[in-house]
Amino acid sequence: IRRDRDGGAMSQPRQPNILFIMSDDHAAHAISAYGSRINVTPHIDRLAAEGARLDHCFCTNSICAPSRATILTGVHSHRNGVLTLADRFDGRQETYPKILQDAGYQTAIFGKWHLGHGGHADPSGFDHWAVLPDQGLYHDPAFFVKGERVQLEGYVTDLITDYALDWLRGRDRERPFALMVHHKAPHRPWEPDDRHQYLYEDVDIPLSETFDDDYSHRSNAARNAEMRIADHLYHYDLKQDVPEGLTPAEEKRWKYQRYIKDYLRCVASVDDNVGRLLDYLDEHGLADDTVVIYTSDQGFFLGDHGWYDKRFMYEESLRMPFLIRYPREIPAGSVVDAMVTNLDFAPTFLDYAGLCATERMQGRSLRRIVAGEAPPDDWPQAMYYRYWMHLAHHNVPAHYGIRTRRHKLIYYYGEALGTTESIDRPTEPEWELFDLEEDPRELRSVYDDPAYADIQRTLTDELHRLKAHYGDDR
Ligand code: CA
């Protein structure tokens, strides 16, 4: 129990509100609180300044629908059934919104759902919902409002926030709320709003240090991936013809500027709309009693390795931003170093509601850690990753692996294994091992380096142990 200025005990609300804001493909290195070199996000940064920034938050399957299913259920893809983009979510399973709803929370979700529509795939566990059909549109989008199609005019990021604010205004003030605001932005094809369409017009956005990566010293997987800005980013995303007469290097830079500016303009709108929600909490005296989270469903390559997508277990794609503010517990401006994943989100939300994680959940609550306590001795020292969609998109082979604080071991096993949305064409199995202390940009696999033989053996054992621990037997 905290004391107020006069020494009296301030009552702690038994169940704080939860405001979970998640964007789509917003990499941590495009948030100024994470040290972005390419943009500023003053509203999102408030959460870091007034709460905690998690520096080692990772996605267990770095792609939209699977990450969302894991966040809802607190279990790995092979447990919740959403391994790929083509798998529909079975909403009959246990999710944190359902549990919070049962515990007396008012629940709602607005924005991107992306887990299928109709029947058991519709959002469940929500008193109210308005979600985009599949990816939805940036301009004048339709929504499914509790199943009914509604056509709106305006910009999607503003409209999602409008829905959230309307719902907050009409809520029951006697009960806590759990509100999920899931932005479509900044997912491709990047379409900024009118307010930001000229942002960055006269500046050059800095290039990633690995922009001209030549993919040497790594797997064929990296070399063969079809997500190069130079070779695979086309008119659909650029919305403009490449000027004639450019050298290949100039053309690659032109495409990068074209892409990254629109991406960052979409981010700017998300940031503004985070500000609108934070302002509402301030104006209505809710800031102290509301746990606010900002995250994204996974990371993204922002020209890193010359790429523009995700899927891989490499850092820029694996890492999720995670900022959390709860003034009653979380010290302002703190930085959390513990290794966490999107498995941990659901147990964390339940913990704030005074509930334990369920038997089924595979993550652990972050509540004490973000409040400043050291992680318990048995806190995981490695995270397990698996991407299932063999070769289907961007020619990325399926892979699994582990990341420890210092190392990363990846196994591209080379088979579709009958998963949906995979191409049934075997590839040569291959391994990668990175020493993230010596090589934080992951430019040189040391898998075959004799100096790493012991580490390679230890990590391989740990990979198999974790895979079994999480019940992934394929
Ligand atoms: Ca995504």
GROMACS .gro file of C-alpha atoms and ligand atoms in nm:
model
  475
    1ILE     CA    1   0.000   0.000   0.000
    2ARG     CA    2   0.143   0.337  -0.098
    3ARG     CA    3   0.121   0.639   0.125
    4ASP     CA    4   0.000   0.975   0.008
    5ARG     CA    5   0.178   1.300   0.098
    6ASP     CA    6   0.012   1.321   0.439
    7GLY     CA    7   0.113   0.968   0.527
    8GLY     CA    8  -0.233   0.820   0.495
    9ALA     CA    9  -0.276   0.492   0.316
   10MET     CA   10  -0.406   0.534  -0.038
   11SER     CA   11  -0.644   0.264  -0.127
   12GLN     CA   12  -0.533   0.042  -0.408
   13PRO     CA   13  -0.803  -0.053  -0.655
   14ARG     CA   14  -0.846  -0.428  -0.647
   15GLN     CA   15  -0.885  -0.450  -1.022
   16PRO     CA   16  -0.722  -0.176  -1.229
   17ASN     CA   17  -0.843  -0.100  -1.578
   18ILE     CA   18  -0.641  -0.245  -1.864
   19LEU     CA   19  -0.584  -0.056  -2.188
   20PHE     CA   20  -0.396  -0.274  -2.434
   21ILE     CA   21  -0.286  -0.086  -2.746
   22MET     CA   22  -0.130  -0.300  -3.017
   23SER     CA   23  -0.023  -0.192  -3.361
   24ASP     CA   24   0.071  -0.412  -3.654
   25ASP     CA   25   0.433  -0.450  -3.769
   26HIS     CA   26   0.557  -0.155  -3.564
   27ALA     CA   27   0.918  -0.240  -3.491
   28ALA     CA   28   1.072  -0.120  -3.164
   29HIS     CA   29   1.346   0.061  -3.355
   30ALA     CA   30   1.083   0.298  -3.495
   31ILE     CA   31   0.994   0.423  -3.146
   32SER     CA   32   1.204   0.704  -3.004
   33ALA     CA   33   1.184   0.559  -2.652
   34TYR     CA   34   1.374   0.262  -2.796
   35GLY     CA   35   1.637   0.488  -2.946
   36SER     CA   36   1.497   0.514  -3.298
   37ARG     CA   37   1.736   0.682  -3.541
   38ILE     CA   38   1.458   0.749  -3.790
   39ASN     CA   39   1.154   0.901  -3.616
   40VAL     CA   40   1.004   1.042  -3.298
   41THR     CA   41   0.697   0.910  -3.117
   42PRO     CA   42   0.629   1.155  -2.833
   43HIS     CA   43   0.300   1.004  -2.718
   44ILE     CA   44   0.414   0.643  -2.714
   45ASP     CA   45   0.731   0.764  -2.540
   46ARG     CA   46   0.518   0.892  -2.252
   47LEU     CA   47   0.453   0.533  -2.152
   48ALA     CA   48   0.826   0.469  -2.126
   49ALA     CA   49   0.888   0.792  -1.935
   50GLU     CA   50   0.600   0.731  -1.695
   51GLY     CA   51   0.631   0.353  -1.681
   52ALA     CA   52   0.861   0.073  -1.795
   53ARG     CA   53   1.031  -0.014  -2.121
   54LEU     CA   54   1.099  -0.382  -2.179
   55ASP     CA   55   1.414  -0.435  -2.381
   56HIS     CA   56   1.395  -0.810  -2.434
   57CYS     CA   57   1.038  -0.881  -2.534
   58PHE     CA   58   1.016  -1.137  -2.814
   59CYS     CA   59   0.749  -1.287  -3.037
   60THR     CA   60   0.718  -1.666  -3.042
   61ASN     CA   61   0.605  -1.676  -3.409
   62SER     CA   62   0.676  -1.352  -3.585
   63ILE     CA   63   0.369  -1.297  -3.796
   64CYS     CA   64   0.030  -1.133  -3.750
   65ALA     CA   65  -0.243  -1.390  -3.681
   66PRO     CA   66  -0.027  -1.639  -3.487
   67SER     CA   67   0.107  -1.366  -3.259
   68ARG     CA   68  -0.246  -1.243  -3.189
   69ALA     CA   69  -0.365  -1.594  -3.106
   70THR     CA   70  -0.073  -1.641  -2.868
   71ILE     CA   71  -0.144  -1.309  -2.697
   72LEU     CA   72  -0.509  -1.404  -2.646
   73THR     CA   73  -0.443  -1.755  -2.517
   74GLY     CA   74  -0.101  -1.739  -2.354
   75VAL     CA   75   0.003  -2.055  -2.538
   76HIS     CA   76   0.230  -2.132  -2.834
   77SER     CA   77   0.093  -2.161  -3.188
   78HIS     CA   78   0.099  -2.543  -3.184
   79ARG     CA   79  -0.135  -2.530  -2.881
   80ASN     CA   80  -0.382  -2.262  -2.993
   81GLY     CA   81  -0.402  -2.396  -3.349
   82VAL     CA   82  -0.304  -2.077  -3.531
   83LEU     CA   83   0.029  -2.182  -3.681
   84THR     CA   84  -0.005  -1.986  -4.003
   85LEU     CA   85  -0.204  -1.701  -4.156
   86ALA     CA   86  -0.454  -1.951  -4.299
   87ASP     CA   87  -0.552  -2.112  -3.968
   88ARG     CA   88  -0.879  -1.983  -3.822
   89PHE     CA   89  -0.885  -1.916  -3.451
   90ASP     CA   90  -1.113  -2.142  -3.250
   91GLY     CA   91  -1.268  -1.897  -3.008
   92ARG     CA   92  -1.403  -2.174  -2.788
   93GLN     CA   93  -1.065  -2.199  -2.622
   94GLU     CA   94  -0.963  -2.012  -2.311
   95THR     CA   95  -0.860  -1.648  -2.367
   96TYR     CA   96  -0.771  -1.370  -2.130
   97PRO     CA   97  -1.064  -1.145  -2.238
   98LYS     CA   98  -1.311  -1.423  -2.152
   99ILE     CA   99  -1.152  -1.474  -1.813
  100LEU     CA  100  -1.152  -1.101  -1.740
  101GLN     CA  101  -1.513  -1.076  -1.853
  102ASP     CA  102  -1.605  -1.358  -1.615
  103ALA     CA  103  -1.417  -1.176  -1.339
  104GLY     CA  104  -1.640  -0.870  -1.377
  105TYR     CA  105  -1.448  -0.664  -1.630
  106GLN     CA  106  -1.619  -0.475  -1.909
  107THR     CA  107  -1.438  -0.589  -2.222
  108ALA     CA  108  -1.412  -0.455  -2.575
  109ILE     CA  109  -1.190  -0.482  -2.881
  110PHE     CA  110  -1.166  -0.232  -3.165
  111GLY     CA  111  -0.956  -0.258  -3.480
  112LYS     CA  112  -0.768  -0.544  -3.629
  113TRP     CA  113  -0.870  -0.896  -3.532
  114HIS     CA  114  -0.727  -1.097  -3.823
  115LEU     CA  115  -0.820  -1.435  -3.680
  116GLY     CA  116  -1.107  -1.516  -3.915
  117HIS     CA  117  -1.474  -1.421  -3.919
  118GLY     CA  118  -1.802  -1.595  -3.851
  119GLY     CA  119  -1.892  -1.868  -3.605
  120HIS     CA  120  -1.618  -1.960  -3.359
  121ALA     CA  121  -1.368  -1.733  -3.533
  122ASP     CA  122  -1.550  -1.413  -3.435
  123PRO     CA  123  -1.419  -1.226  -3.130
  124SER     CA  124  -1.550  -1.384  -2.811
  125GLY     CA  125  -1.516  -1.268  -2.453
  126PHE     CA  126  -1.600  -0.910  -2.546
  127ASP     CA  127  -1.905  -0.711  -2.439
  128HIS     CA  128  -1.857  -0.503  -2.747
  129TRP     CA  129  -1.644  -0.529  -3.059
  130ALA     CA  130  -1.588  -0.360  -3.392
  131VAL     CA  131  -1.319  -0.522  -3.601
  132LEU     CA  132  -1.185  -0.483  -3.952
  133PRO     CA  133  -1.264  -0.756  -4.204
  134ASP     CA  134  -0.929  -0.937  -4.235
  135GLN     CA  135  -0.662  -0.672  -4.301
  136GLY     CA  136  -0.914  -0.394  -4.352
  137LEU     CA  137  -0.855  -0.069  -4.537
  138TYR     CA  138  -0.669   0.245  -4.435
  139HIS     CA  139  -0.919   0.482  -4.594
  140ASP     CA  140  -1.297   0.457  -4.551
  141PRO     CA  141  -1.283   0.110  -4.398
  142ALA     CA  142  -1.572  -0.122  -4.322
  143PHE     CA  143  -1.596  -0.281  -3.977
  144PHE     CA  144  -1.783  -0.578  -3.842
  145VAL     CA  145  -1.965  -0.438  -3.539
  146LYS     CA  146  -2.068  -0.743  -3.338
  147GLY     CA  147  -2.099  -0.926  -3.667
  148GLU     CA  148  -2.283  -0.655  -3.859
  149ARG     CA  149  -2.101  -0.484  -4.144
  150VAL     CA  150  -2.076  -0.106  -4.104
  151GLN     CA  151  -1.919   0.121  -4.364
  152LEU     CA  152  -1.735   0.427  -4.229
  153GLU     CA  153  -1.564   0.729  -4.377
  154GLY     CA  154  -1.228   0.845  -4.251
  155TYR     CA  155  -0.885   0.713  -4.164
  156VAL     CA  156  -0.863   0.376  -3.997
  157THR     CA  157  -0.632   0.469  -3.708
  158ASP     CA  158  -0.854   0.763  -3.611
  159LEU     CA  159  -1.170   0.556  -3.647
  160ILE     CA  160  -1.044   0.273  -3.427
  161THR     CA  161  -0.960   0.531  -3.159
  162ASP     CA  162  -1.301   0.696  -3.204
  163TYR     CA  163  -1.466   0.361  -3.134
  164ALA     CA  164  -1.252   0.314  -2.824
  165LEU     CA  165  -1.326   0.663  -2.690
  166ASP     CA  166  -1.699   0.628  -2.756
  167TRP     CA  167  -1.705   0.302  -2.569
  168LEU     CA  168  -1.511   0.451  -2.277
  169ARG     CA  169  -1.758   0.740  -2.255
  170GLY     CA  170  -2.053   0.503  -2.242
  171ARG     CA  171  -1.905   0.245  -2.005
  172ASP     CA  172  -2.027   0.147  -1.659
  173ARG     CA  173  -1.811   0.355  -1.426
  174GLU     CA  174  -1.860   0.118  -1.136
  175ARG     CA  175  -1.672  -0.168  -1.296
  176PRO     CA  176  -1.315  -0.195  -1.432
  177PHE     CA  177  -1.260  -0.216  -1.806
  178ALA     CA  178  -1.028  -0.414  -2.030
  179LEU     CA  179  -1.005  -0.239  -2.364
  180MET     CA  180  -0.808  -0.369  -2.661
  181VAL     CA  181  -0.722  -0.112  -2.927
  182HIS     CA  182  -0.564  -0.299  -3.217
  183HIS     CA  183  -0.437  -0.077  -3.495
  184LYS     CA  184  -0.402  -0.198  -3.849
  185ALA     CA  185  -0.119   0.050  -3.902
  186PRO     CA  186   0.162   0.043  -3.992
  187HIS     CA  187   0.097  -0.278  -4.190
  188ARG     CA  188   0.156  -0.267  -4.564
  189PRO     CA  189   0.044  -0.133  -4.809
  190TRP     CA  190   0.143   0.182  -4.625
  191GLU     CA  191  -0.117   0.454  -4.673
  192PRO     CA  192  -0.069   0.765  -4.457
  193ASP     CA  193  -0.350   0.998  -4.362
  194ASP     CA  194  -0.386   1.352  -4.494
  195ARG     CA  195  -0.233   1.508  -4.184
  196HIS     CA  196   0.097   1.324  -4.228
  197GLN     CA  197   0.125   1.275  -4.600
  198TYR     CA  198   0.401   1.536  -4.636
  199LEU     CA  199   0.588   1.446  -4.318
  200TYR     CA  200   0.957   1.379  -4.400
  201GLU     CA  201   0.902   1.526  -4.747
  202ASP     CA  202   1.232   1.712  -4.750
  203VAL     CA  203   1.453   1.483  -4.547
  204ASP     CA  204   1.642   1.162  -4.611
  205ILE     CA  205   1.570   0.892  -4.355
  206PRO     CA  206   1.896   0.732  -4.234
  207LEU     CA  207   1.979   0.385  -4.360
  208SER     CA  208   2.015   0.080  -4.140
  209GLU     CA  209   2.376  -0.021  -4.078
  210THR     CA  210   2.299  -0.350  -4.253
  211PHE     CA  211   2.119  -0.193  -4.548
  212ASP     CA  212   2.375  -0.325  -4.797
  213ASP     CA  213   2.407  -0.669  -4.638
  214ASP     CA  214   2.542  -0.922  -4.890
  215TYR     CA  215   2.398  -1.224  -4.698
  216SER     CA  216   2.736  -1.394  -4.678
  217HIS     CA  217   2.834  -1.610  -4.376
  218ARG     CA  218   2.475  -1.720  -4.316
  219SER     CA  219   2.217  -1.972  -4.430
  220ASN     CA  220   2.070  -2.005  -4.775
  221ALA     CA  221   1.747  -1.906  -4.602
  222ALA     CA  222   1.867  -1.548  -4.563
  223ARG     CA  223   2.019  -1.540  -4.910
  224ASN     CA  224   1.707  -1.677  -5.079
  225ALA     CA  225   1.448  -1.474  -4.889
  226GLU     CA  226   1.242  -1.262  -5.125
  227MET     CA  227   1.198  -0.955  -4.911
  228ARG     CA  228   1.474  -0.739  -5.050
  229ILE     CA  229   1.389  -0.375  -5.097
  230ALA     CA  230   1.604  -0.378  -5.410
  231ASP     CA  231   1.443  -0.676  -5.580
  232HIS     CA  232   1.104  -0.749  -5.429
  233LEU     CA  233   0.939  -0.422  -5.332
  234TYR     CA  234   0.707  -0.331  -5.614
  235HIS     CA  235   0.452  -0.078  -5.724
  236TYR     CA  236   0.179  -0.225  -5.502
  237ASP     CA  237   0.365  -0.103  -5.196
  238LEU     CA  238   0.550   0.192  -5.345
  239LYS     CA  239   0.244   0.331  -5.527
  240GLN     CA  240   0.478   0.516  -5.757
  241ASP     CA  241   0.699   0.420  -6.049
  242VAL     CA  242   1.071   0.409  -5.985
  243PRO     CA  243   1.232   0.706  -6.165
  244GLU     CA  244   1.424   0.609  -6.474
  245GLY     CA  245   1.798   0.632  -6.510
  246LEU     CA  246   1.896   0.530  -6.157
  247THR     CA  247   2.179   0.291  -6.085
  248PRO     CA  248   2.078  -0.024  -5.894
  249ALA     CA  249   2.218   0.124  -5.571
  250GLU     CA  250   2.030   0.451  -5.628
  251GLU     CA  251   1.712   0.264  -5.708
  252LYS     CA  252   1.737   0.062  -5.386
  253ARG     CA  253   1.778   0.383  -5.186
  254TRP     CA  254   1.492   0.550  -5.367
  255LYS     CA  255   1.264   0.255  -5.288
  256TYR     CA  256   1.373   0.259  -4.924
  257GLN     CA  257   1.293   0.628  -4.885
  258ARG     CA  258   0.959   0.581  -5.057
  259TYR     CA  259   0.868   0.287  -4.834
  260ILE     CA  260   1.006   0.400  -4.501
  261LYS     CA  261   0.852   0.747  -4.517
  262ASP     CA  262   0.504   0.607  -4.573
  263TYR     CA  263   0.564   0.351  -4.296
  264LEU     CA  264   0.672   0.625  -4.056
  265ARG     CA  265   0.378   0.847  -4.155
  266CYS     CA  266   0.145   0.562  -4.060
  267VAL     CA  267   0.335   0.531  -3.732
  268ALA     CA  268   0.295   0.905  -3.669
  269SER     CA  269  -0.081   0.866  -3.686
  270VAL     CA  270  -0.070   0.573  -3.442
  271ASP     CA  271   0.136   0.789  -3.209
  272ASP     CA  272  -0.113   1.077  -3.228
  273ASN     CA  273  -0.395   0.838  -3.149
  274VAL     CA  274  -0.211   0.689  -2.853
  275GLY     CA  275  -0.196   1.050  -2.733
  276ARG     CA  276  -0.574   1.083  -2.766
  277LEU     CA  277  -0.629   0.780  -2.543
  278LEU     CA  278  -0.374   0.895  -2.284
  279ASP     CA  279  -0.537   1.240  -2.282
  280TYR     CA  280  -0.874   1.081  -2.214
  281LEU     CA  281  -0.733   0.891  -1.917
  282ASP     CA  282  -0.578   1.213  -1.783
  283GLU     CA  283  -0.890   1.421  -1.832
  284HIS     CA  284  -1.107   1.168  -1.652
  285GLY     CA  285  -0.873   1.093  -1.364
  286LEU     CA  286  -0.814   0.738  -1.483
  287ALA     CA  287  -0.439   0.740  -1.539
  288ASP     CA  288  -0.346   0.609  -1.193
  289ASP     CA  289  -0.594   0.323  -1.207
  290THR     CA  290  -0.528   0.204  -1.559
  291VAL     CA  291  -0.253  -0.030  -1.677
  292VAL     CA  292  -0.163   0.094  -2.025
  293ILE     CA  293   0.041  -0.121  -2.262
  294TYR     CA  294   0.179  -0.036  -2.604
  295THR     CA  295   0.310  -0.318  -2.818
  296SER     CA  296   0.304  -0.452  -3.171
  297ASP     CA  297   0.226  -0.803  -3.290
  298GLN     CA  298   0.591  -0.845  -3.394
  299GLY     CA  299   0.885  -0.651  -3.531
  300PHE     CA  300   0.981  -0.558  -3.885
  301PHE     CA  301   1.290  -0.510  -4.100
  302LEU     CA  302   1.320  -0.137  -4.164
  303GLY     CA  303   1.579  -0.174  -4.436
  304ASP     CA  304   1.780  -0.392  -4.199
  305HIS     CA  305   1.961  -0.657  -4.406
  306GLY     CA  306   1.818  -0.473  -4.706
  307TRP     CA  307   1.473  -0.613  -4.616
  308TYR     CA  308   1.120  -0.488  -4.550
  309ASP     CA  309   0.930  -0.782  -4.393
  310LYS     CA  310   0.933  -1.002  -4.079
  311ARG     CA  311   0.891  -1.386  -4.024
  312PHE     CA  312   1.257  -1.457  -3.953
  313MET     CA  313   1.390  -1.517  -3.605
  314TYR     CA  314   1.643  -1.238  -3.659
  315GLU     CA  315   1.636  -0.958  -3.403
  316GLU     CA  316   1.449  -0.682  -3.587
  317SER     CA  317   1.160  -0.918  -3.660
  318LEU     CA  318   1.169  -1.116  -3.334
  319ARG     CA  319   1.170  -0.817  -3.101
  320MET     CA  320   0.839  -0.664  -2.989
  321PRO     CA  321   0.814  -0.318  -2.839
  322PHE     CA  322   0.655  -0.341  -2.496
  323LEU     CA  323   0.589  -0.031  -2.286
  324ILE     CA  324   0.373  -0.049  -1.976
  325ARG     CA  325   0.252   0.222  -1.742
  326TYR     CA  326   0.077   0.175  -1.410
  327PRO     CA  327   0.173   0.457  -1.176
  328ARG     CA  328   0.056   0.273  -0.864
  329GLU     CA  329   0.316   0.001  -0.911
  330ILE     CA  330   0.562   0.066  -1.190
  331PRO     CA  331   0.848   0.311  -1.127
  332ALA     CA  332   0.854   0.586  -1.388
  333GLY     CA  333   1.129   0.561  -1.646
  334SER     CA  334   1.232   0.207  -1.558
  335VAL     CA  335   1.396  -0.034  -1.799
  336VAL     CA  336   1.330  -0.406  -1.770
  337ASP     CA  337   1.593  -0.644  -1.893
  338ALA     CA  338   1.428  -0.981  -1.824
  339MET     CA  339   1.359  -1.199  -2.125
  340VAL     CA  340   0.984  -1.211  -2.191
  341THR     CA  341   0.758  -1.318  -2.477
  342ASN     CA  342   0.404  -1.266  -2.597
  343LEU     CA  343   0.315  -1.582  -2.401
  344ASP     CA  344   0.348  -1.369  -2.088
  345PHE     CA  345   0.091  -1.104  -2.177
  346ALA     CA  346  -0.224  -1.298  -2.082
  347PRO     CA  347  -0.089  -1.414  -1.743
  348THR     CA  348   0.016  -1.053  -1.675
  349PHE     CA  349  -0.330  -0.913  -1.745
  350LEU     CA  350  -0.490  -1.179  -1.527
  351ASP     CA  351  -0.246  -1.100  -1.248
  352TYR     CA  352  -0.348  -0.733  -1.249
  353ALA     CA  353  -0.708  -0.849  -1.216
  354GLY     CA  354  -0.606  -1.053  -0.912
  355LEU     CA  355  -0.626  -1.383  -1.099
  356CYS     CA  356  -0.372  -1.659  -1.148
  357ALA     CA  357  -0.263  -1.780  -1.489
  358THR     CA  358  -0.449  -2.095  -1.584
  359GLU     CA  359  -0.292  -2.442  -1.604
  360ARG     CA  360  -0.294  -2.426  -1.980
  361MET     CA  361  -0.106  -2.098  -2.015
  362GLN     CA  362   0.262  -2.130  -2.103
  363GLY     CA  363   0.375  -1.782  -2.005
  364ARG     CA  364   0.426  -1.608  -1.673
  365SER     CA  365   0.309  -1.284  -1.523
  366LEU     CA  366   0.536  -0.984  -1.560
  367ARG     CA  367   0.361  -0.786  -1.289
  368ARG     CA  368   0.630  -0.810  -1.020
  369ILE     CA  369   0.915  -0.774  -1.264
  370VAL     CA  370   0.781  -0.452  -1.415
  371ALA     CA  371   0.715  -0.326  -1.063
  372GLY     CA  372   1.092  -0.338  -1.012
  373GLU     CA  373   1.149  -0.677  -0.851
  374ALA     CA  374   1.431  -0.899  -0.975
  375PRO     CA  375   1.304  -1.193  -1.179
  376PRO     CA  376   1.269  -1.511  -0.973
  377ASP     CA  377   1.554  -1.763  -0.997
  378ASP     CA  378   1.354  -1.990  -1.222
  379TRP     CA  379   1.270  -1.717  -1.474
  380PRO     CA  380   1.332  -1.846  -1.831
  381GLN     CA  381   1.682  -1.781  -1.962
  382ALA     CA  382   1.586  -1.873  -2.317
  383MET     CA  383   1.285  -1.824  -2.542
  384TYR     CA  384   1.153  -2.073  -2.796
  385TYR     CA  385   1.052  -1.963  -3.144
  386ARG     CA  386   0.881  -2.134  -3.432
  387TYR     CA  387   0.773  -2.009  -3.774
  388TRP     CA  388   0.566  -2.267  -3.960
  389MET     CA  389   0.484  -2.125  -4.305
  390HIS     CA  390   0.738  -2.307  -4.518
  391LEU     CA  391   0.836  -2.099  -4.825
  392ALA     CA  392   0.484  -1.963  -4.865
  393HIS     CA  393   0.551  -1.593  -4.830
  394HIS     CA  394   0.876  -1.426  -4.928
  395ASN     CA  395   1.033  -1.769  -4.972
  396VAL     CA  396   1.118  -1.796  -4.602
  397PRO     CA  397   1.161  -2.157  -4.490
  398ALA     CA  398   0.998  -2.282  -4.171
  399HIS     CA  399   1.230  -2.276  -3.873
  400TYR     CA  400   1.255  -2.308  -3.498
  401GLY     CA  401   1.514  -2.196  -3.252
  402ILE     CA  402   1.604  -2.046  -2.920
  403ARG     CA  403   1.740  -1.714  -2.809
  404THR     CA  404   1.929  -1.676  -2.486
  405ARG     CA  405   2.065  -1.351  -2.354
  406ARG     CA  406   2.381  -1.390  -2.559
  407HIS     CA  407   2.317  -1.647  -2.832
  408LYS     CA  408   2.066  -1.749  -3.090
  409LEU     CA  409   2.037  -2.092  -3.248
  410ILE     CA  410   1.811  -2.139  -3.550
  411TYR     CA  411   1.722  -2.462  -3.731
  412TYR     CA  412   1.565  -2.440  -4.078
  413TYR     CA  413   1.429  -2.791  -4.092
  414GLY     CA  414   1.326  -2.775  -4.455
  415GLU     CA  415   0.976  -2.925  -4.456
  416ALA     CA  416   0.618  -2.805  -4.482
  417LEU     CA  417   0.493  -3.081  -4.246
  418GLY     CA  418   0.144  -3.050  -4.394
  419THR     CA  419   0.079  -2.707  -4.244
  420THR     CA  420  -0.167  -2.474  -4.414
  421GLU     CA  421  -0.029  -2.195  -4.630
  422SER     CA  422   0.301  -2.382  -4.677
  423ILE     CA  423   0.467  -2.494  -4.998
  424ASP     CA  424   0.539  -2.864  -4.998
  425ARG     CA  425   0.890  -2.839  -5.139
  426PRO     CA  426   1.173  -2.961  -4.917
  427THR     CA  427   1.478  -2.742  -4.866
  428GLU     CA  428   1.819  -2.848  -4.741
  429PRO     CA  429   1.813  -2.839  -4.359
  430GLU     CA  430   2.057  -2.585  -4.217
  431TRP     CA  431   2.156  -2.429  -3.887
  432GLU     CA  432   2.265  -2.086  -3.775
  433LEU     CA  433   2.425  -1.978  -3.451
  434PHE     CA  434   2.482  -1.614  -3.361
  435ASP     CA  435   2.684  -1.462  -3.082
  436LEU     CA  436   2.478  -1.150  -3.016
  437GLU     CA  437   2.746  -0.993  -2.801
  438GLU     CA  438   3.016  -1.020  -3.069
  439ASP     CA  439   2.779  -0.982  -3.361
  440PRO     CA  440   2.460  -0.798  -3.260
  441ARG     CA  441   2.361  -0.741  -3.625
  442GLU     CA  442   2.367  -1.117  -3.693
  443LEU     CA  443   2.598  -1.099  -3.992
  444ARG     CA  444   2.806  -1.411  -3.927
  445SER     CA  445   2.680  -1.751  -3.821
  446VAL     CA  446   2.935  -1.929  -3.602
  447TYR     CA  447   2.755  -2.262  -3.615
  448ASP     CA  448   3.054  -2.438  -3.776
  449ASP     CA  449   3.318  -2.241  -3.587
  450PRO     CA  450   3.514  -2.487  -3.366
  451ALA     CA  451   3.547  -2.215  -3.102
  452TYR     CA  452   3.170  -2.240  -3.051
  453ALA     CA  453   3.147  -2.620  -3.045
  454ASP     CA  454   3.063  -2.638  -2.675
  455ILE     CA  455   2.810  -2.356  -2.697
  456GLN     CA  456   2.657  -2.517  -3.001
  457ARG     CA  457   2.609  -2.846  -2.812
  458THR     CA  458   2.467  -2.677  -2.504
  459LEU     CA  459   2.225  -2.467  -2.706
  460THR     CA  460   2.111  -2.764  -2.915
  461ASP     CA  461   2.030  -2.956  -2.596
  462GLU     CA  462   1.846  -2.655  -2.460
  463LEU     CA  463   1.652  -2.616  -2.785
  464HIS     CA  464   1.533  -2.976  -2.768
  465ARG     CA  465   1.453  -2.941  -2.400
  466LEU     CA  466   1.243  -2.628  -2.454
  467LYS     CA  467   1.067  -2.774  -2.756
  468ALA     CA  468   0.962  -3.071  -2.545
  469HIS     CA  469   0.883  -2.851  -2.246
  470TYR     CA  470   0.631  -2.654  -2.452
  471GLY     CA  471   0.484  -2.972  -2.597
  472ASP     CA  472   0.584  -2.904  -2.957
  473ASP     CA  473   0.635  -3.256  -3.091
  474ARG     CA  474   0.632  -3.194  -3.465
  475CA      CA  475   0.191  -0.801  -3.799
   0.00000   0.00000   0.00000
